[in-house]
Tab-separated table of C-alpha atoms and ligand atoms in Angstrom:
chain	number	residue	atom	x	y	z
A	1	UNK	CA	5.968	-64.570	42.215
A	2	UNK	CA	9.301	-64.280	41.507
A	3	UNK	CA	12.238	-65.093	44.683
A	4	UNK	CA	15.004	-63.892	46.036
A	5	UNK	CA	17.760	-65.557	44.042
A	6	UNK	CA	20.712	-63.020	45.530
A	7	UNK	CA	21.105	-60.386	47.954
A	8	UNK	CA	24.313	-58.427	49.078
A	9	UNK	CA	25.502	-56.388	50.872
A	10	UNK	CA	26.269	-53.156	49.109
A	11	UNK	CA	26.573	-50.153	51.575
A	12	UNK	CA	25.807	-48.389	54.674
A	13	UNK	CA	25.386	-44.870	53.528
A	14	UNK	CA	25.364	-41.496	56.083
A	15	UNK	CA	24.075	-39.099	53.787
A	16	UNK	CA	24.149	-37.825	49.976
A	17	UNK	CA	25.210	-40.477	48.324
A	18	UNK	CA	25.935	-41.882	43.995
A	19	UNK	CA	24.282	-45.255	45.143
A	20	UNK	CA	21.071	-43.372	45.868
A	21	UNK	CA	21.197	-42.520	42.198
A	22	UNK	CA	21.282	-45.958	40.545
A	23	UNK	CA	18.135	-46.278	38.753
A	24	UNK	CA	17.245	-49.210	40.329
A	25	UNK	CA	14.190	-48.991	42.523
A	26	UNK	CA	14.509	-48.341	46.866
A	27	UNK	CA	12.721	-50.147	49.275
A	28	UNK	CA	12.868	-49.018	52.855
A	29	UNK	CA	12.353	-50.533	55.923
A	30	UNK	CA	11.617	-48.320	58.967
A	31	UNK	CA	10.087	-48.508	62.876
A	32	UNK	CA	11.552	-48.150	66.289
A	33	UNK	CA	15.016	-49.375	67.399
A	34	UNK	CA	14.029	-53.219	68.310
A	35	UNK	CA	11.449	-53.755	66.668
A	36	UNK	CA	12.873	-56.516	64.033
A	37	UNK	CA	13.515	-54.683	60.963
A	38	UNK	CA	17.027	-56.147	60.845
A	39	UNK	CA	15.521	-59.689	61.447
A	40	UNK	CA	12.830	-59.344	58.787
A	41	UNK	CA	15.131	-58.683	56.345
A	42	UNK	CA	17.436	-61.738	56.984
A	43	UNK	CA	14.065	-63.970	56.716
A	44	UNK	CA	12.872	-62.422	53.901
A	45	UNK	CA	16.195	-63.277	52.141
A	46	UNK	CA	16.731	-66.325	54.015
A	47	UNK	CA	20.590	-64.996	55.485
A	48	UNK	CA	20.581	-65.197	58.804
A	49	UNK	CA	23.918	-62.665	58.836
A	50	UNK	CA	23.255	-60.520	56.413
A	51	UNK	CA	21.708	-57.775	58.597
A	52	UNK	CA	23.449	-57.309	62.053
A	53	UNK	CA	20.868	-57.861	64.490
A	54	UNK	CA	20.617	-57.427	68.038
A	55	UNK	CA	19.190	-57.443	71.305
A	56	UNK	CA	20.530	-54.190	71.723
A	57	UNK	CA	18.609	-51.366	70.530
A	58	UNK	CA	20.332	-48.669	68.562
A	59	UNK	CA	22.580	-51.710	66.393
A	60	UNK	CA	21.814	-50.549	62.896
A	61	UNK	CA	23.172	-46.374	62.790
A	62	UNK	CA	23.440	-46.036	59.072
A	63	UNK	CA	21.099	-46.590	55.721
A	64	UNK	CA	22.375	-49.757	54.640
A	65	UNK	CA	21.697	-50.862	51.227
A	66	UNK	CA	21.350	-54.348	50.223
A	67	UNK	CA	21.212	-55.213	46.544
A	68	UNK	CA	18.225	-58.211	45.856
A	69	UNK	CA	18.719	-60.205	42.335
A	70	UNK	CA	20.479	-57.447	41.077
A	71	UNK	CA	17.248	-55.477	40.691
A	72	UNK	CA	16.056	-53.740	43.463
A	73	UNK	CA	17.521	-52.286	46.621
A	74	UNK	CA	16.151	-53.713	50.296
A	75	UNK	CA	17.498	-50.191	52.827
A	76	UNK	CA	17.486	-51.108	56.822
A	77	UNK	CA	16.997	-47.781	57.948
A	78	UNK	CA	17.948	-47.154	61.771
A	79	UNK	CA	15.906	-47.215	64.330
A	80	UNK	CA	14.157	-44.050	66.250
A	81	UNK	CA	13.326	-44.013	69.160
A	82	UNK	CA	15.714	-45.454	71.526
A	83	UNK	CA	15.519	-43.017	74.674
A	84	UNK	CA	18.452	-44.882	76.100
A	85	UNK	CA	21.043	-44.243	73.556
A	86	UNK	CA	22.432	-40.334	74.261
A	87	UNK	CA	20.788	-37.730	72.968
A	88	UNK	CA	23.385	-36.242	70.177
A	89	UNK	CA	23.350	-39.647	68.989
A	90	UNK	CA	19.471	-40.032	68.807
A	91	UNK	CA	19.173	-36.367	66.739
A	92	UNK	CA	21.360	-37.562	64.421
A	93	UNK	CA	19.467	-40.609	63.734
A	94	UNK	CA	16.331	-38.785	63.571
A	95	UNK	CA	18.038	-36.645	61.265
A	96	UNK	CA	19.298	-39.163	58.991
A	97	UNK	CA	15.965	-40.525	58.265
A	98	UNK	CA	14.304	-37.727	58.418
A	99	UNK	CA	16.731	-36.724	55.596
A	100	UNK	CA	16.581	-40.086	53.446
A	101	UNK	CA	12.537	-39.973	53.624
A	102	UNK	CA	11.519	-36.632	53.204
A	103	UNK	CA	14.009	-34.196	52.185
A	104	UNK	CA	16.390	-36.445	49.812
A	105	UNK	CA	14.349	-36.236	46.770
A	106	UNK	CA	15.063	-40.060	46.463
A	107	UNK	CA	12.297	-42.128	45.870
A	108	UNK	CA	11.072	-44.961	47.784
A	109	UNK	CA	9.122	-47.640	45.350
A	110	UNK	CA	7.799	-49.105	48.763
A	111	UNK	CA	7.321	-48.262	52.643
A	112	UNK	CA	7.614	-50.727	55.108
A	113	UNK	CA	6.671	-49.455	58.706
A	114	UNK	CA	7.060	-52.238	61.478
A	115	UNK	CA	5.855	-51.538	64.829
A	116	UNK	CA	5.697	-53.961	67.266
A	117	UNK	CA	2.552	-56.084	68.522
A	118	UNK	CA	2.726	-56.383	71.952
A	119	UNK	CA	3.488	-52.804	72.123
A	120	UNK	CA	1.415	-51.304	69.225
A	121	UNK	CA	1.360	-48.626	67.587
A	122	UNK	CA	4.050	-45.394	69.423
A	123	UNK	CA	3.430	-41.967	69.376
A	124	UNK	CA	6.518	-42.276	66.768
A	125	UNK	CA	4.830	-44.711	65.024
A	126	UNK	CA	1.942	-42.508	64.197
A	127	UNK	CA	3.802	-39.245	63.819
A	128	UNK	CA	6.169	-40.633	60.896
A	129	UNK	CA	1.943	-42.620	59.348
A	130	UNK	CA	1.347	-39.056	59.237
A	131	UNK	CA	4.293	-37.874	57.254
A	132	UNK	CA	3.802	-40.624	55.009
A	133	UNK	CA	0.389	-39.807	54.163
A	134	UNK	CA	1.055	-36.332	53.871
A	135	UNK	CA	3.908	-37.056	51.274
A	136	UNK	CA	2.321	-39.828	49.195
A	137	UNK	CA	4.155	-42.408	50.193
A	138	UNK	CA	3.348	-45.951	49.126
A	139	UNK	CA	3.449	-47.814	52.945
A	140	UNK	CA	2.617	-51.326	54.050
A	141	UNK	CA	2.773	-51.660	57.939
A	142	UNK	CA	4.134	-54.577	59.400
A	143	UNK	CA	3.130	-55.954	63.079
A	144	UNK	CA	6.375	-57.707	63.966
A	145	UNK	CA	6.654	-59.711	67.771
A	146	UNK	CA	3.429	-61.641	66.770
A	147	UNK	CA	4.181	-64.481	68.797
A	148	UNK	CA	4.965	-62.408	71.749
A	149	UNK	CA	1.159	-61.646	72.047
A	150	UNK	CA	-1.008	-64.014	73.780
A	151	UNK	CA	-3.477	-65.851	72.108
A	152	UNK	CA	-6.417	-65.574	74.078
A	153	UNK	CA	-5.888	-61.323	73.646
A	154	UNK	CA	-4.650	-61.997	70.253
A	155	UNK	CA	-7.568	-60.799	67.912
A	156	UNK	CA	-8.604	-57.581	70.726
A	157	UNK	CA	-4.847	-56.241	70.166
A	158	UNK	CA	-5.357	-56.580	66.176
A	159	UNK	CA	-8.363	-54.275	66.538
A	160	UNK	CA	-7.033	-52.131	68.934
A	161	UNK	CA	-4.074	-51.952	66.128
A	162	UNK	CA	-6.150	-51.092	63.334
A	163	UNK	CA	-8.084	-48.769	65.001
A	164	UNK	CA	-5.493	-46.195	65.900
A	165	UNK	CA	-3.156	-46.460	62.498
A	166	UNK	CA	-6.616	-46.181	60.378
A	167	UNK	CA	-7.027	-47.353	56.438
A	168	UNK	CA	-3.646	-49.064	55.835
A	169	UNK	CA	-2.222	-52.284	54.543
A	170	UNK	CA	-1.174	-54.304	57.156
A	171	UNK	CA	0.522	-57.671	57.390
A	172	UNK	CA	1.271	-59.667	60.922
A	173	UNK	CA	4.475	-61.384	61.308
A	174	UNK	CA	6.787	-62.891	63.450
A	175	UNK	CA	10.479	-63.762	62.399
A	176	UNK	CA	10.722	-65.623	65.322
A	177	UNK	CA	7.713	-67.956	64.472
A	178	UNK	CA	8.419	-67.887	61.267
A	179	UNK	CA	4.530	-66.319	60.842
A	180	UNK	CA	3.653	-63.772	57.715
A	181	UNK	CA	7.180	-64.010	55.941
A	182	UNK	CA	5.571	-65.492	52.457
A	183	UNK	CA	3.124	-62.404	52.733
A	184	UNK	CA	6.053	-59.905	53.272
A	185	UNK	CA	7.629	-61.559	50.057
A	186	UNK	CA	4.779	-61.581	48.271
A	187	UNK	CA	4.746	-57.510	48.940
A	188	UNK	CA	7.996	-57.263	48.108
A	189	UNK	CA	8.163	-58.337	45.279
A	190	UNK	CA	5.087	-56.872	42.942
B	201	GTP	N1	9.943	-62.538	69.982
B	201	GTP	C1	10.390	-62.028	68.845
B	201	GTP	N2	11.588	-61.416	68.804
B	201	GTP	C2	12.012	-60.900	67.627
B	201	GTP	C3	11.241	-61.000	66.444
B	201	GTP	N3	11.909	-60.368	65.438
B	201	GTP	C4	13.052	-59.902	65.985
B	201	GTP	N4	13.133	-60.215	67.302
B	201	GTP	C5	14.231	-59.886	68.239
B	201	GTP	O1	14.239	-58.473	68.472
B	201	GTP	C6	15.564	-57.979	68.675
B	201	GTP	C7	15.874	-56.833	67.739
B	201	GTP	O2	15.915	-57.295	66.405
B	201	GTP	P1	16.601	-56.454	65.225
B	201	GTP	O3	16.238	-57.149	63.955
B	201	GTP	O4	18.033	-56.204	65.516
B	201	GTP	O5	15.793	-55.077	65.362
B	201	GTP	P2	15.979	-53.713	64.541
B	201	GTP	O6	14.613	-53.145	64.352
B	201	GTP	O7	16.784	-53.928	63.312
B	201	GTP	O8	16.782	-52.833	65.614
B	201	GTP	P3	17.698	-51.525	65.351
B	201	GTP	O9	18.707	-51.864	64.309
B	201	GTP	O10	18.268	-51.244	66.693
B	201	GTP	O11	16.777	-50.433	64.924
B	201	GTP	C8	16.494	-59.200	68.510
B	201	GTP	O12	16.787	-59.717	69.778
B	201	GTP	C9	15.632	-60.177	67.690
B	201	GTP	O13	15.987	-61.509	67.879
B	201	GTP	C10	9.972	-61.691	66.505
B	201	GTP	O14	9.213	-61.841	65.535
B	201	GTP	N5	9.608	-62.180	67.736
B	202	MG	MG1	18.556	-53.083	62.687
C-alpha cells in the first residue's frame, strides 16, 4: 500500500473551475454538515490543520481541493443539511454539490459518503445513495462518531445501518478513537 508522503492545500473552488481539469484523478468526500468529513481527512493525512474543522456546523462552504503525493486530489465537499444555517445559504450549498456531483461532467475516481453512527443513516443520506446509484458512481460509505455509540447497542445499530443503506461498502470509523483510519487509507489508495 502505498502512503501519504504529501498533501496540500491547493484550492477551495465555487464553481467551474481549470483545476477540475487536471488529469489527475478526484476523490470526494461528502455527508451532512458535522459529521467529520473535515476530521477524516486530517487523519487520513496525518495534519491535524489542514482541513478547518469545527464544532460548528456549516465550517467548510466551498469544494476544497487538496493535492495527495502529487497524484491524486482528496475534495472536502460542504456539508448539507444544516437546518440552522439560513436558508439562501443552505440552497446554495445544495447547489454547489449538487453541481460538482452530478451536473459537472467531472469525474469522481471514488465516493466517500460519511454519515454518522449514533445518528444513522438521514433522509439526506439516502436521497444523495440514490443519486449515486442511479449515476454509477463508485461509493464507499463511511460510519464516522463510532465511539459515540455505546457498546452494549453497538452491533444492533450496525444492522440497523446496513439494513436501510442496502448492498454497499462500508467501513466504521472514528477520528476521535482513532478506529478504521488504516481501512480508509487502504481505500484510498487502490
Ligand atoms: N466523537 C467524535 N467526534 C468527532 C469525530 N470526528 C469528528 N468529530 C467532531 O465533529 C465535529 C465536526 O467535525 P468536522 O470534521 O468539522 O465535520 P465536517 O463534516 O467537515 O463539517 P462541515 O464542514 O460543517 O460539513 C468536530 O467537533 C469534530 O471534532 C469522531 O469520530 N468522534
Ligand atoms: Mg468540513
Amino acid at each position: 500500500m502505498t502512503k501519504i508522503k504529501s498533501a496540500q492545500f491547493v484550492k477551495g473552488a465555487v464553481g467551474p473551475d481549470s483545476i477540475f481539469n487536471d488529469m489527475r484523478p478526484q476523490i470526494a468526500f461528502i455527508g451532512r454538515s458535522n459529521v467529520g468529513k473535515s476530521s477524516i481527512i486530517n487523519s487520513l493525512t496525518g495534519q491535524n490543520k489542514l482541513a478547518k474543522i469545527s464544532s460548528l456546523p456549516g465550517r467548510t462552504r466551498e469544494i476544497n481541493l487538496f493535492l495527495i503525493n502529487d497524484s491524486f486530489y482528496l475534495i472536502d465537499l460542504p456539508g448539507y443539511g444544516y437546518a440552522k444555517l439560513p436558508k439562501d445559504m443552505r440552497i446554495e450549498i445544495e447547489k454547489l454539490i449538487n453541481w460538482y456531483l452530478f451536473l459537472s461532467g467531472y469525474e469522481q475516481k471514488k465516493i466517500f459518503l460519511i454519515i454518522d453512527a449514533k445518528v444513522g443513516p438521514t433522509k439526506d443520506d439516502l436521497e444523495i445513495l440514490q443519486a449515486f446509484r442511479e449515476h454509477n458512481k463508485n461509493i464507499v460509505i463511511v460510519v464516522n462518531k463510532i465511539d459515540k455509540v455505546k457498546s452494549s447497542e453497538k452491533d444492533k445499530q450496525i444492522k440497523k445501518i446496513k439494513d436501510s443503506i442496502g448492498e454497499c461498502k462500508i467501513i466504521l470509523c472514528s477520528t476521535k478513537s482513532n478506529i478504521g483510519i488504516p481501512s480508509l487509507l487502504e481505500e484510498l489508495m487502490q
